[in-house]
Short mmCIF file of C-alpha atoms and ligand atoms in Angstrom, two decimals:
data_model
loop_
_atom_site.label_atom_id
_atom_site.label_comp_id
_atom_site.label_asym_id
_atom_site.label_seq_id
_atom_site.Cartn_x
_atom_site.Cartn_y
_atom_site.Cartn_z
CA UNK A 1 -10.75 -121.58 196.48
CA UNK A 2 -9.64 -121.47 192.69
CA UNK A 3 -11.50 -125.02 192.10
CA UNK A 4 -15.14 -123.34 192.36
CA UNK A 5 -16.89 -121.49 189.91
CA UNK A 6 -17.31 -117.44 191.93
CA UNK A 7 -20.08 -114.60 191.19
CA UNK A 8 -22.23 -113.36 193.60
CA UNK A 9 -25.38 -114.96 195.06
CA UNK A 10 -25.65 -118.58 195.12
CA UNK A 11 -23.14 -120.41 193.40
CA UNK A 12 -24.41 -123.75 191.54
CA UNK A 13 -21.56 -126.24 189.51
CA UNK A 14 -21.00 -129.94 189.35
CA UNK A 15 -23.02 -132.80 189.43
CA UNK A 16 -26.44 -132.90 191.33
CA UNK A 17 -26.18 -135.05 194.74
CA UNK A 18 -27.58 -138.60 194.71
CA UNK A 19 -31.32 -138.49 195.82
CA UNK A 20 -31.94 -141.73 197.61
CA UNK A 21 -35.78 -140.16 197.88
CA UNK A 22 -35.29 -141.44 202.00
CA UNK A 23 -36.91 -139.38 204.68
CA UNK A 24 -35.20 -140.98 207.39
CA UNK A 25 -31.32 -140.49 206.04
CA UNK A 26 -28.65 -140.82 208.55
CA UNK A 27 -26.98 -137.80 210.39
CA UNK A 28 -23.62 -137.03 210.79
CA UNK A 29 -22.79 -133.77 212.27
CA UNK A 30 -18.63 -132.66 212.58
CA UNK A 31 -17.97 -129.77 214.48
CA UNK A 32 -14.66 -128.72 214.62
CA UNK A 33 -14.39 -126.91 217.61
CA UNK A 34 -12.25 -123.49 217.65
CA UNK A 35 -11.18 -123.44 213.99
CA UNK A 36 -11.71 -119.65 211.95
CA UNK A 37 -12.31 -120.13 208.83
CA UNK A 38 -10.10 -117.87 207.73
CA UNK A 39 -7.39 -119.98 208.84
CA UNK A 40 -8.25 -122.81 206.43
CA UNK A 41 -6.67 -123.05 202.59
CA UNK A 42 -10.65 -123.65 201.57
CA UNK A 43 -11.71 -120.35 202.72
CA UNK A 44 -8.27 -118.76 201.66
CA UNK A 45 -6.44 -119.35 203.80
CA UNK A 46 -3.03 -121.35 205.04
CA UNK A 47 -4.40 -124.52 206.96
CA UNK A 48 -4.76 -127.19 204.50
CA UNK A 49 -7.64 -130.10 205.22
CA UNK A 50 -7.21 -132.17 201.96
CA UNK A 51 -9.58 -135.00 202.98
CA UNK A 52 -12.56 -132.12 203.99
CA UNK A 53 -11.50 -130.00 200.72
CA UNK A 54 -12.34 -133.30 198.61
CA UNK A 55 -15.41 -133.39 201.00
CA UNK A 56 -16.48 -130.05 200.15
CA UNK A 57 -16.04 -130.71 196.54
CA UNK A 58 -19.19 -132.40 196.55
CA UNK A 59 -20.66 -130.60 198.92
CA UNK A 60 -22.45 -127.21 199.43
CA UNK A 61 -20.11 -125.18 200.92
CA UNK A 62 -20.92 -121.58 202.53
CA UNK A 63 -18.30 -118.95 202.69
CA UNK A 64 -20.11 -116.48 205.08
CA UNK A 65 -21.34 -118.47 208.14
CA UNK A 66 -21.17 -116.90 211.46
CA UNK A 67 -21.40 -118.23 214.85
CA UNK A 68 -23.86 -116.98 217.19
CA UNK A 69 -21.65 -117.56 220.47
CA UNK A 70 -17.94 -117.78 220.60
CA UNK A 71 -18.06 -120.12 223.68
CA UNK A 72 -18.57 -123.64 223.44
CA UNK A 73 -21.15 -124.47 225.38
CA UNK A 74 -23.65 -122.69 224.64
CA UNK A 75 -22.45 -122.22 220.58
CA UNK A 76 -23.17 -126.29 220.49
CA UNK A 77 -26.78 -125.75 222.78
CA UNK A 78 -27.76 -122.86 220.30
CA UNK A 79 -26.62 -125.51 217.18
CA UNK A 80 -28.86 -128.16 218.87
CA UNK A 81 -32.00 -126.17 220.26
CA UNK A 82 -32.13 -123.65 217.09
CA UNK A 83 -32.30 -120.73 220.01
CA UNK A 84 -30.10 -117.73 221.26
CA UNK A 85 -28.52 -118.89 224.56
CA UNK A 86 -30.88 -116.81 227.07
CA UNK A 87 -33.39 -119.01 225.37
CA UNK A 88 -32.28 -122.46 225.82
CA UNK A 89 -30.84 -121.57 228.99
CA UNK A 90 -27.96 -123.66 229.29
CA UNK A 91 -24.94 -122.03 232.10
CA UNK A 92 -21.47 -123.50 230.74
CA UNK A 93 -20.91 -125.70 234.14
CA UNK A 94 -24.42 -126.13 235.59
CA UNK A 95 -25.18 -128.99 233.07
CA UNK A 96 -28.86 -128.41 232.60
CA UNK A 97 -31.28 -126.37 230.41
CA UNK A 98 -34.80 -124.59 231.05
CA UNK A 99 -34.96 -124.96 227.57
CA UNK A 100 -38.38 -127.04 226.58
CA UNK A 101 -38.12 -127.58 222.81
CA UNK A 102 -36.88 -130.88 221.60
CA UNK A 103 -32.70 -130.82 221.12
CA UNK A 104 -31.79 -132.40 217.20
CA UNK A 105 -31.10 -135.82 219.88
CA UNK A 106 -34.10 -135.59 221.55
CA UNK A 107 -36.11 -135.20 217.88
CA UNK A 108 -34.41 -137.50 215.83
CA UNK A 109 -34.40 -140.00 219.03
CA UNK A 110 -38.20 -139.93 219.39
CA UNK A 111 -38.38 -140.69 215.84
CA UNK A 112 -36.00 -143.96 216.10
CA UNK A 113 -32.93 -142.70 215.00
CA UNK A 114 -30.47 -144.27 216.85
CA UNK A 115 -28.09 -141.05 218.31
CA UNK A 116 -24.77 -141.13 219.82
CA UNK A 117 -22.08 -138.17 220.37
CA UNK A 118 -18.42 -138.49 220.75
CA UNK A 119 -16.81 -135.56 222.59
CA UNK A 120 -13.36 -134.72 221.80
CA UNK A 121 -13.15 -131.83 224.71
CA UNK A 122 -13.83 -131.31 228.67
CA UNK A 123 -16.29 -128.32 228.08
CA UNK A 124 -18.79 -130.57 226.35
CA UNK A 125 -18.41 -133.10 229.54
CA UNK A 126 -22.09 -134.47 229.93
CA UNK A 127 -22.57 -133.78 233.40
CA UNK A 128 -21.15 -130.73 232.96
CA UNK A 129 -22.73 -129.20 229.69
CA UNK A 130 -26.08 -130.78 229.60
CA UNK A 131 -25.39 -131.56 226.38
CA UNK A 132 -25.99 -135.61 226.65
CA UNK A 133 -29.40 -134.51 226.70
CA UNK A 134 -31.65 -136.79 224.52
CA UNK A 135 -28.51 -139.16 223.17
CA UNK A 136 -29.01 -143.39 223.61
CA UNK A 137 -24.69 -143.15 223.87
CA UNK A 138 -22.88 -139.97 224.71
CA UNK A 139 -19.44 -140.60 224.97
CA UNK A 140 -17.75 -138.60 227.40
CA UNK A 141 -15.93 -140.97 228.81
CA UNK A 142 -12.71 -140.03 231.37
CA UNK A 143 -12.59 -136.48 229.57
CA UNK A 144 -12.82 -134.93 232.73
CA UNK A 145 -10.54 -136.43 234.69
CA UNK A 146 -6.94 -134.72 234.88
CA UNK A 147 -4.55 -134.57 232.72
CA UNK A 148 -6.11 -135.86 229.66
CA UNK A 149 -9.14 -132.71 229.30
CA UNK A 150 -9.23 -133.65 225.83
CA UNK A 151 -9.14 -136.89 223.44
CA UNK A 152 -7.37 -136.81 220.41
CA UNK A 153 -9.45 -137.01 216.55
CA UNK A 154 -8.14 -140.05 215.98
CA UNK A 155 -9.77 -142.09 219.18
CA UNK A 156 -12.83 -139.83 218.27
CA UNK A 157 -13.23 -140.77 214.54
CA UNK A 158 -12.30 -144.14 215.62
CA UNK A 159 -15.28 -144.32 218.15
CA UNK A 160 -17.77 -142.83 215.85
CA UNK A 161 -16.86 -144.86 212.97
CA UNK A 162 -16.48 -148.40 215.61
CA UNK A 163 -20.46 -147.31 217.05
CA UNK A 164 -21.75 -146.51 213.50
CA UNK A 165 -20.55 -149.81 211.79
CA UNK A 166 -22.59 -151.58 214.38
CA UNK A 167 -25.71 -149.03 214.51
CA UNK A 168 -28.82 -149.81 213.26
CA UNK A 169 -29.78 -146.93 210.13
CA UNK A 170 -31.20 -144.43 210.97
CA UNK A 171 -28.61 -142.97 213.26
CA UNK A 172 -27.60 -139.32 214.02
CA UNK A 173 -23.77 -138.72 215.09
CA UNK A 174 -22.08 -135.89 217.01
CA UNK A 175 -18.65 -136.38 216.22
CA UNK A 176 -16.55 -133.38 217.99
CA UNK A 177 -12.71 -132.82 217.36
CA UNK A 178 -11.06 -130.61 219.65
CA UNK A 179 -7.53 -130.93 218.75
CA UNK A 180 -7.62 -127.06 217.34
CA UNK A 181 -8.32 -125.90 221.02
CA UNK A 182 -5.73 -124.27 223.16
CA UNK A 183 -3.12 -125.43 224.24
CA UNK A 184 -1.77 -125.78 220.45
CA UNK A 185 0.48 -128.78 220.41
CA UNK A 186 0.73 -130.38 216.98
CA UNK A 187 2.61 -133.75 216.77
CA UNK A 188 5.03 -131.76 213.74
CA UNK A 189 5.42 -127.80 214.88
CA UNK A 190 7.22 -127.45 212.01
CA UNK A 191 4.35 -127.63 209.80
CA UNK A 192 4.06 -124.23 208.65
CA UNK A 193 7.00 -122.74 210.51
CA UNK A 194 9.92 -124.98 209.31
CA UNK A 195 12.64 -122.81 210.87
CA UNK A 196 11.46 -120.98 213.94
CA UNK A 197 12.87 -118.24 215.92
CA UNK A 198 10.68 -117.99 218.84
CA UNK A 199 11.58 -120.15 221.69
CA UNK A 200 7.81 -120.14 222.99
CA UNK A 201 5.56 -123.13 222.28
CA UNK A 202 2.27 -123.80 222.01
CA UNK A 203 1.73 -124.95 226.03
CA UNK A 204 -0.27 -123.41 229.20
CA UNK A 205 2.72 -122.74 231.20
CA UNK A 206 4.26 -120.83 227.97
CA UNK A 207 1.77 -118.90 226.62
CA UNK A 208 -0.20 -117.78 230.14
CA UNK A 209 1.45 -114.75 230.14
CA UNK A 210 0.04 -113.13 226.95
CA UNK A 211 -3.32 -115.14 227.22
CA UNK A 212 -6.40 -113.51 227.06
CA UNK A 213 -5.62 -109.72 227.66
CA UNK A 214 -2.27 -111.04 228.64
CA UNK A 215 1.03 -109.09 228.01
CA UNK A 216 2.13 -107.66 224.36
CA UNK A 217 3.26 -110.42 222.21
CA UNK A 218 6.10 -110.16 219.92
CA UNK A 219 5.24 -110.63 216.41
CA UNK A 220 7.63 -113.22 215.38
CA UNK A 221 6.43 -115.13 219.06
CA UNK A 222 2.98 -114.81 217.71
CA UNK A 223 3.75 -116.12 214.21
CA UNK A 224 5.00 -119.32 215.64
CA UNK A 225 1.83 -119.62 217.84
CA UNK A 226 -0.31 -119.12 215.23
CA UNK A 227 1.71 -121.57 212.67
CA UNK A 228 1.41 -123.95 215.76
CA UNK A 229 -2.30 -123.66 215.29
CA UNK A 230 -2.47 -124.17 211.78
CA UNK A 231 -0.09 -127.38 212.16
CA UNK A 232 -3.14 -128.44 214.23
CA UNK A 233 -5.70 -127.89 212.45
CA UNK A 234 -3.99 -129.94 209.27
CA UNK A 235 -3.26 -133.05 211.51
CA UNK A 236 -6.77 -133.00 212.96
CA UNK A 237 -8.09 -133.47 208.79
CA UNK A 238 -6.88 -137.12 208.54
CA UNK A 239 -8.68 -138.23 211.00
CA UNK A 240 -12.13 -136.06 210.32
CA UNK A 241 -11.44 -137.98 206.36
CA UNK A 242 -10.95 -141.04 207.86
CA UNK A 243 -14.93 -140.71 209.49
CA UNK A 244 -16.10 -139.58 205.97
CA UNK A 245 -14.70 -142.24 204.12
CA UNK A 246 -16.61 -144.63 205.90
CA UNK A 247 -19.92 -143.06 204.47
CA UNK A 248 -22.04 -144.63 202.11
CA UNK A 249 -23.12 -141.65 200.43
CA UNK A 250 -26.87 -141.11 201.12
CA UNK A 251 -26.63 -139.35 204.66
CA UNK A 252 -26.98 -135.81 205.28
CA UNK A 253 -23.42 -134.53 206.23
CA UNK A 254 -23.36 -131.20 208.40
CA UNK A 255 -19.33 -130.09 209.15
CA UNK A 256 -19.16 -126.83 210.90
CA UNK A 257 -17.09 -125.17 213.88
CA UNK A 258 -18.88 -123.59 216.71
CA UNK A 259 -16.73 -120.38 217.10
CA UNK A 260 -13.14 -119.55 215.70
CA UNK A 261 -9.74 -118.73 217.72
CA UNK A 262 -8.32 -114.42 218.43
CA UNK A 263 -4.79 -113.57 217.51
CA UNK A 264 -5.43 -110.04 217.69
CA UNK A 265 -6.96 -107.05 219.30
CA UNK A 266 -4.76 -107.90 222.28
CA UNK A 267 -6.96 -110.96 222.98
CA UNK A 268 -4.93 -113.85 222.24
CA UNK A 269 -5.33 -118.00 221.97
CA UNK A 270 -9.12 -117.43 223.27
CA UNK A 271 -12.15 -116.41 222.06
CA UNK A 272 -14.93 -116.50 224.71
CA UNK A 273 -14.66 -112.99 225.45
CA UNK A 274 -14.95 -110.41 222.26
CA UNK A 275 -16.79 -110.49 219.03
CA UNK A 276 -14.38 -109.51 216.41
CA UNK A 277 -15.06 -111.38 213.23
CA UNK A 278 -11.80 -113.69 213.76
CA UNK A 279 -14.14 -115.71 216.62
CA UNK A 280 -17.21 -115.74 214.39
CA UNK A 281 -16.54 -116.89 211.45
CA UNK A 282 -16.73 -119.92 210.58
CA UNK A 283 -16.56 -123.06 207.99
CA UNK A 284 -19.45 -124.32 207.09
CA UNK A 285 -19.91 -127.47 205.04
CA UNK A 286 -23.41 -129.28 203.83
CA UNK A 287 -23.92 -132.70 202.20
CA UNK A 288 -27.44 -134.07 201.99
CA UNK A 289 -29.48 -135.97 199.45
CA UNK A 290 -31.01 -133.70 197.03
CA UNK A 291 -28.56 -130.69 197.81
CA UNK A 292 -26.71 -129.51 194.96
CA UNK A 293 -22.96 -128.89 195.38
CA UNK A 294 -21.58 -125.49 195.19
CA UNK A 295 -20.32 -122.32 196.87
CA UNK A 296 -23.22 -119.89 199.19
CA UNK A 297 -22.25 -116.31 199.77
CA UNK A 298 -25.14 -115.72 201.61
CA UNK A 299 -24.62 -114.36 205.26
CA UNK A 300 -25.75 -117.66 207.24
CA UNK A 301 -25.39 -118.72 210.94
CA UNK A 302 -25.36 -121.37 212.96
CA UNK A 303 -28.60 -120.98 214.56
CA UNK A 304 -29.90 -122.10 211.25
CA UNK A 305 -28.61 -125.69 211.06
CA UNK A 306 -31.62 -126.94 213.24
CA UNK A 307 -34.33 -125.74 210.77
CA UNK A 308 -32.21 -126.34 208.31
CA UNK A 309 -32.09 -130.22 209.29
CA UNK A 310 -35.90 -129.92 209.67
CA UNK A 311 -36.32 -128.86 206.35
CA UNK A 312 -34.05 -131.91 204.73
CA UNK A 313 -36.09 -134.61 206.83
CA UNK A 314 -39.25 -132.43 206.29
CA UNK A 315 -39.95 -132.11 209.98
CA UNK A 316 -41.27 -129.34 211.97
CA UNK A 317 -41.73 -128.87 215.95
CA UNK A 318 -43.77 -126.68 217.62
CA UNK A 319 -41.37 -123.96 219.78
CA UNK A 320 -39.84 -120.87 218.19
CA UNK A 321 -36.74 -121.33 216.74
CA UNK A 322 -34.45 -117.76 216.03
CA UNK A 323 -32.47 -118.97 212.68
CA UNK A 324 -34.19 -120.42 209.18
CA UNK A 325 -33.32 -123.04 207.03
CA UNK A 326 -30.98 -122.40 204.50
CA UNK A 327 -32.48 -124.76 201.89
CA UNK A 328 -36.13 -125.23 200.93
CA UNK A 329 -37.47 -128.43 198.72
CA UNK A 330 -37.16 -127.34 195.04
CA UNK A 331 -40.85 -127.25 193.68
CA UNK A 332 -40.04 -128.58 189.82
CA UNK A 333 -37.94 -131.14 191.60
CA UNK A 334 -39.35 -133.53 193.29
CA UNK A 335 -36.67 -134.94 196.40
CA UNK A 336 -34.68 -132.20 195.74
CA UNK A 337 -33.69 -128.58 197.63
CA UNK A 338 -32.35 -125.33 196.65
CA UNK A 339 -31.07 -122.30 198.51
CA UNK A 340 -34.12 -120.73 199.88
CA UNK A 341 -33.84 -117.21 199.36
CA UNK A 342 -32.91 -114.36 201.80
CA UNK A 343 -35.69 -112.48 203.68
CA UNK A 344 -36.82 -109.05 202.73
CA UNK A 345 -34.30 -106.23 203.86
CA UNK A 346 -31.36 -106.46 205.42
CA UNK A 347 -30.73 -109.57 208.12
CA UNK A 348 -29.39 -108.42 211.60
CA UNK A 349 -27.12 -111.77 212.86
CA UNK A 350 -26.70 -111.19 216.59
CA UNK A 351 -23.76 -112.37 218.48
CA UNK A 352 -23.35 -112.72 222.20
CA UNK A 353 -20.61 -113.32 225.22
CA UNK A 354 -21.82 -115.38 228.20
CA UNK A 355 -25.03 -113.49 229.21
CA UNK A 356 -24.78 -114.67 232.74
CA UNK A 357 -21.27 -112.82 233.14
CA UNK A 358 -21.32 -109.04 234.62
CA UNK A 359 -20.13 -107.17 231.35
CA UNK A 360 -21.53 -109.49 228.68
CA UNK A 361 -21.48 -108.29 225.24
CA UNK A 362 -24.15 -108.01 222.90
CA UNK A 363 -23.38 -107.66 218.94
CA UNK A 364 -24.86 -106.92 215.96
CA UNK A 365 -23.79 -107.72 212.55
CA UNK A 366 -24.78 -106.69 208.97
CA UNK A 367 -22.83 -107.25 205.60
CA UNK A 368 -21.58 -103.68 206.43
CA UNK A 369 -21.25 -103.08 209.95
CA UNK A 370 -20.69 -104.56 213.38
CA UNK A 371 -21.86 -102.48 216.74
CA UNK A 372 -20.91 -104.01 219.65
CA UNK A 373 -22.88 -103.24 223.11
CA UNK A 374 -20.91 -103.75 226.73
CA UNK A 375 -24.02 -102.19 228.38
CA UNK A 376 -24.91 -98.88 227.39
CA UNK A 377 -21.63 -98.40 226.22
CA UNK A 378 -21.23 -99.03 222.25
CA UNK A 379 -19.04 -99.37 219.75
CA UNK A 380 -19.39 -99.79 215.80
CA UNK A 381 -17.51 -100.50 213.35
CA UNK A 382 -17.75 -100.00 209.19
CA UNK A 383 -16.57 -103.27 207.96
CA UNK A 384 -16.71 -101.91 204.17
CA UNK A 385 -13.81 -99.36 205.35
CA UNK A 386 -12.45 -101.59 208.15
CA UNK A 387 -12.87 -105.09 208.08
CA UNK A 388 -10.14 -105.45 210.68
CA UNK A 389 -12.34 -104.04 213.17
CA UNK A 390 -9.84 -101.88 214.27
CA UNK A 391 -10.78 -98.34 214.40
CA UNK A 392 -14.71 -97.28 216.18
CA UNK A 393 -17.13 -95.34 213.85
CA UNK A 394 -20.20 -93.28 214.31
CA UNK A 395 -23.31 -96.40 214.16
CA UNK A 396 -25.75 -95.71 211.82
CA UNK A 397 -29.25 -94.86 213.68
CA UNK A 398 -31.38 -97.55 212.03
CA UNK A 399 -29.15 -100.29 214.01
CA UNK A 400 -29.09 -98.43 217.64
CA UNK A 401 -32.41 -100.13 218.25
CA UNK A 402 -30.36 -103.60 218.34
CA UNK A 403 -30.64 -104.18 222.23
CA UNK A 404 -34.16 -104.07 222.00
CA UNK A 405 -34.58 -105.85 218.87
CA UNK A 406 -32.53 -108.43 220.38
CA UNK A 407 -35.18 -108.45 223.81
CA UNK A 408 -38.04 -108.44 221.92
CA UNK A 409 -37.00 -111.95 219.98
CA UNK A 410 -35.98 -113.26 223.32
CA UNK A 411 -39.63 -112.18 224.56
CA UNK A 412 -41.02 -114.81 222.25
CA UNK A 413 -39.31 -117.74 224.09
CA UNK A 414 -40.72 -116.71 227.61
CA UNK A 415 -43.73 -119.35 226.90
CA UNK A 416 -40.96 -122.43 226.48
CA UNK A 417 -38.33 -121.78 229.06
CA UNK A 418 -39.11 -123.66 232.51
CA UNK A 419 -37.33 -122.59 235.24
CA UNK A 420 -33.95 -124.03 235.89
CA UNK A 421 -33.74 -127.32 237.20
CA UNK A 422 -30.64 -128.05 239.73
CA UNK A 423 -27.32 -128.99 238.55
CA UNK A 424 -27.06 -132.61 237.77
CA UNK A 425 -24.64 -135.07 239.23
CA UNK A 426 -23.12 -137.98 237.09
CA UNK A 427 -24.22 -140.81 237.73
CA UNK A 428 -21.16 -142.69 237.55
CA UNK A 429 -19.63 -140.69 240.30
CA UNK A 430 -20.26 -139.25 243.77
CA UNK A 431 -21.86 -135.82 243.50
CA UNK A 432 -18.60 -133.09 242.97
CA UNK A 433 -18.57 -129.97 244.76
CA UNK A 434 -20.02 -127.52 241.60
CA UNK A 435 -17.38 -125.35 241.75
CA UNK A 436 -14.58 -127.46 242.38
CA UNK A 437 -13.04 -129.97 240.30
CA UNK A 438 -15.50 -129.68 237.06
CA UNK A 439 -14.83 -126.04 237.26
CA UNK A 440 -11.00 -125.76 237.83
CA UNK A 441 -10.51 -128.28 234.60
CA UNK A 442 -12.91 -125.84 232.93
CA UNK A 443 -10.79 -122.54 233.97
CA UNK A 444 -7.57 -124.06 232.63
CA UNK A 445 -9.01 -124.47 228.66
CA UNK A 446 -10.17 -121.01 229.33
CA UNK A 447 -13.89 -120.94 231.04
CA UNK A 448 -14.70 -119.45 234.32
CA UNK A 449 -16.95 -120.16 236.57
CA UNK A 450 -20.15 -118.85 236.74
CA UNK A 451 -21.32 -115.92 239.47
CA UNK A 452 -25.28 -117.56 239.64
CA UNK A 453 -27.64 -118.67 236.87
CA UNK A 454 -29.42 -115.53 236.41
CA UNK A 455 -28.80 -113.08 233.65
CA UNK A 456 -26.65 -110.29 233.51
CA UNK A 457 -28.80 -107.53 233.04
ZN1 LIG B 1 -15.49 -124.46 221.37
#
C-alpha cells in the first residue's frame, strides 16, 4: 500500500501509459475467482502477489470495487453482459441465457478479434454455464469430469500464453484461476502458518462440518484455514505473472475477482449465500493504453467493466447496460482517458444471492450503509459505526425504497430478454441427465441445484 501516493478522490502518480493510438488493442481479462481483497498485501492485507503488485505498479488500481453477485456464474455473466443477473438470465447449471445483448466474446468476435477463454474451475463448465457463448476456443476441457473439478494456474497460464503466442492480434483472453476456491490446499500450508496447532486441513471431508452455516469453529482451527487460503492465493501469483510477462505492453489488461471468500458471520469457506462486505469486495486492477497509473477510491463495481471496455475501444451497443465506464477519453488529450467522474448524488451498488432460490437476498450498498432484504424482512447496517457488519441498525428512510428501485432498473431490460431457451447438451458427449452428474460436481464446490428457472419472487 505504502508505494502509492494516498488522498482522497482519484489518485494520479507515475509515468503516463504508452499510447499505441490502436483501436483494436488486444484483451486480456484475469479473474481470480474467490479472492477478497482484503486478503491481499496490495489492499492491506497478508496475501502477498509480488508479480500482480509489480503489475499494479503500472497500472490503475481501484481500492473500492464491489462485486455485484457473490456466485460465480452469474458474477462472470453480469462481468460479460454489463447486466444484473435477472437481466441476462443465466441459471448457474442450465447453461443458457435469455439475455439478447452481445457478451464482450460475442462483440469483440464480430469485430475480428480472435477470443478464447481458459477455465480454471467446474462452475464455469461451458455446457454448464453458458458462458462459451460467443468464444472461437473455450477451453473447458475434462473440468467436469471427476476428480479433477478444477485445473491448476499453472496449466491455465500455460494454455493462455501457448494459444496467444500463436493468435492472430487482435485477440481477447479469459484467463480464469481458480486455485483460491474451496477446498484450500496449497502445495506449502506452512506459508503463513509456519507452526500450526490445528489438526484440520484445508479438504472437503475436513472442513464439511463447519461449512456454510456449519458448526462453531474454533478460532485457532479457523486461523489455520484461513492461513491455508492465503498460502493459496500467493502460489496462484506466479503463475498469473508468468501470463503477464508474456505481454507486449500495448493491450488493455483487466485483473479482477468475481466475488471474495466468508470467514465470519458463522458462514464459513463459501460465499454464495450472504452479502457481508468480506464476499464483495474485491481487487480490481486496469492496464490499457492511454490510462494513467494510479490508485481510485471511487466506489466501482463490476458491472462496469463492460462499458468500461466500450469506452477504451470506443464502442457502443445498443441494449441497456446497469454499470458505467469508469474512464472517459481525456478531451485535451488526444488517445488518452481519465477517471470519468461520479454521477450526481449518492450511487446505490446493488448486490444479489441467486434470484431463482426461495429466500434470495437483495442488498443495497452506499459508502455508509448496507440494508440487506430476505423478502420483506430487512436488515441495515451503519458501516461508518460498524464496518464489521455485525450489529442491525434502524435504515435510513431515503434507502427503504431499494426493492423497488432495484425492479424498476430491471423493468428496463424486459425489451431484451427472450424467453429461455432449453438447457444445452455438449456436444462432445451424450446428453446428461440435468440434474445428475453436472449438478452433483457442482454441489460439492458449493452450488446447488436449481428448483426451476423462474424467479423467486
Ligand atoms: Zn467464483
Amino acid at each position: 500500500m505504502g508505494r502509492f501516493a494516498s488522498t482522497p478522490g482519484l489518485i494520479l502518480v507515475g509515468m503516463l501509459a504508452a499510447c499505441t493510438g490502436s483501436r483494436r488493442p488486444p484483451v486480456l481479462w484475469i479473474v481470480l475467482d474467490t479472492v477478497s481483497a482484503g486478503h491481499l498485501a496490495l489492499y492491506g492485507g497478508r496475501a502477498r502477489m509480488p508479480a500482480v503488485e509489480a503489475f499494479a505498479r503500472d497500472a490503475l488500481v481501484f481500492e473500492s470495487a464491489w462485486s455485484n453477485f457473490p456466485e460465480t456464474q452469474f458474477s462472470h455473466w453480469s462481468m460479460f453482459t454489463g447486466v444484473m443477473p435477472e437481466a441476462h438470465g443465466n441459471i448457474p447449471a442450465f447453461g443458457t441465457s435469455g439475455h439478447v445483448g452481445p457478451t464482450v466474446a460475442e462483440l469483440l468476435g464480430g469485430r475480428a478479434w480472435a477470443t478464447a477463454a481458459f477455465i480454471g474451475g467446474a462452475t464455469l463448465d461451458g455446457a454448464s454455464s453458458g458462458l462459451d457463448r460467443g468464444f472461437d476456443h473455450y477451453d473447458d476441457e475434462d473440468l467436469m469430469a471427476p476428480p479433477l473439478l478444477a485445473r491448476p494456474a499453472l496449466d491455465v497460464s500455460t494454455r493462455a500464453r501457448d494459444w496467444i503466442a500463436g493468435a492472430k492480434r487482435p485477440w481477447f483472453v479469459f484467463a480464469h484461476f481458480f486455485d483460491a476456491h474451496f477446498p484450500y490446499m496449497p502445495s506449502n500450508p506452512g506459508l503463513y502458518d509456519p507452526r500450526p496447532r490445528s489438526r484440520l486441513d484445508g479438504t472437503h471431508q475436513s472442513l464439511a462440518p463447519y461449512r456454510d452455516f456449519g458448526a462453531p469453529m474454533d478460532p485457532v482451527d479457523l486461523a489455520h484455514i484461513v492461513a491455508l487460503y492465503d498460502a493459496e492465493i500467493t502460489e496462484m501469483d506466479r503463475h498469473v505473472g508468468d501470463l503477464l510477462a508474456r505481454l507486449r505492453g500495448d493491450e488493455i489488461v483487466i485483473l479482477t475477482a468475481d466475488h471474495g471468500e466468508s470467514f465470519e458471520h458463522g458462514y464459513l469457506f463459501n460465499h454464495r449465500a450472504v452479502l457481508y462486505d468480506s464476499v464483495l469486495h474485491v481487487p480490481l486492477i486496469i492496464k490499457a493504453p492511454g490510462v494513467e497509473p494510479g490508485r481510485a477510491r471511487e466506489r466501482v463495481e463490476l458491472l462496469d467493466l463492460y462499458p468500461t471496455l466500450l469506452t477504451l475501444l470506443d464502442l457502443s451497443v445498443e441494449t441497456p447496460l446497469d454499470g458505467r465506464s469508469l474512464l472517459e477519453k481525456d478531451p485535451g488529450r488526444p488517445g488518452r482517458f481519465r477517471l470519468a467522474p461520479l454521477p450526481e448524488g449518492e450511487r446505490r451498488f446493488y448486490s444479489r444471492t441467486d434470484p431463482w432460490l426461495e429466500g434470495a437476498l437483495l442488498g443495497l450498498r452506499t459508502d455508509e450503509w448496507k440494508l440487506i432484504w430476505n423478502g420483506d424482512a430487512l436488515t441495515a447496517f451503519d458501516l461508518r459505526l460498524d464496518p464489521e457488519e455485525l450489529r442491525p441498525a434502524e435504515a435510513p428512510a431515503a434507502l427503504l425504497d431499494g426493492p423497488r428501485d432495484y425492479a424498476g432498473k430491471l423493468g428496463l431490460h424486459a425489451p431484451f430478454t427472450r424467453p429461455l431457451p432449453p438447457r444445452r447438451p455438449p456436444a462432445d458427449r451424450p446428453p446428461p441427465d440435468p440434474r445428475a452428474q453436472d449438478t452433483r460436481l457442482l454441489e460439492q464446490l458449493g452450488y446447488v441445484e436449481r428448483p426451476s428457472p423462474q424467479p423467486a419472487p
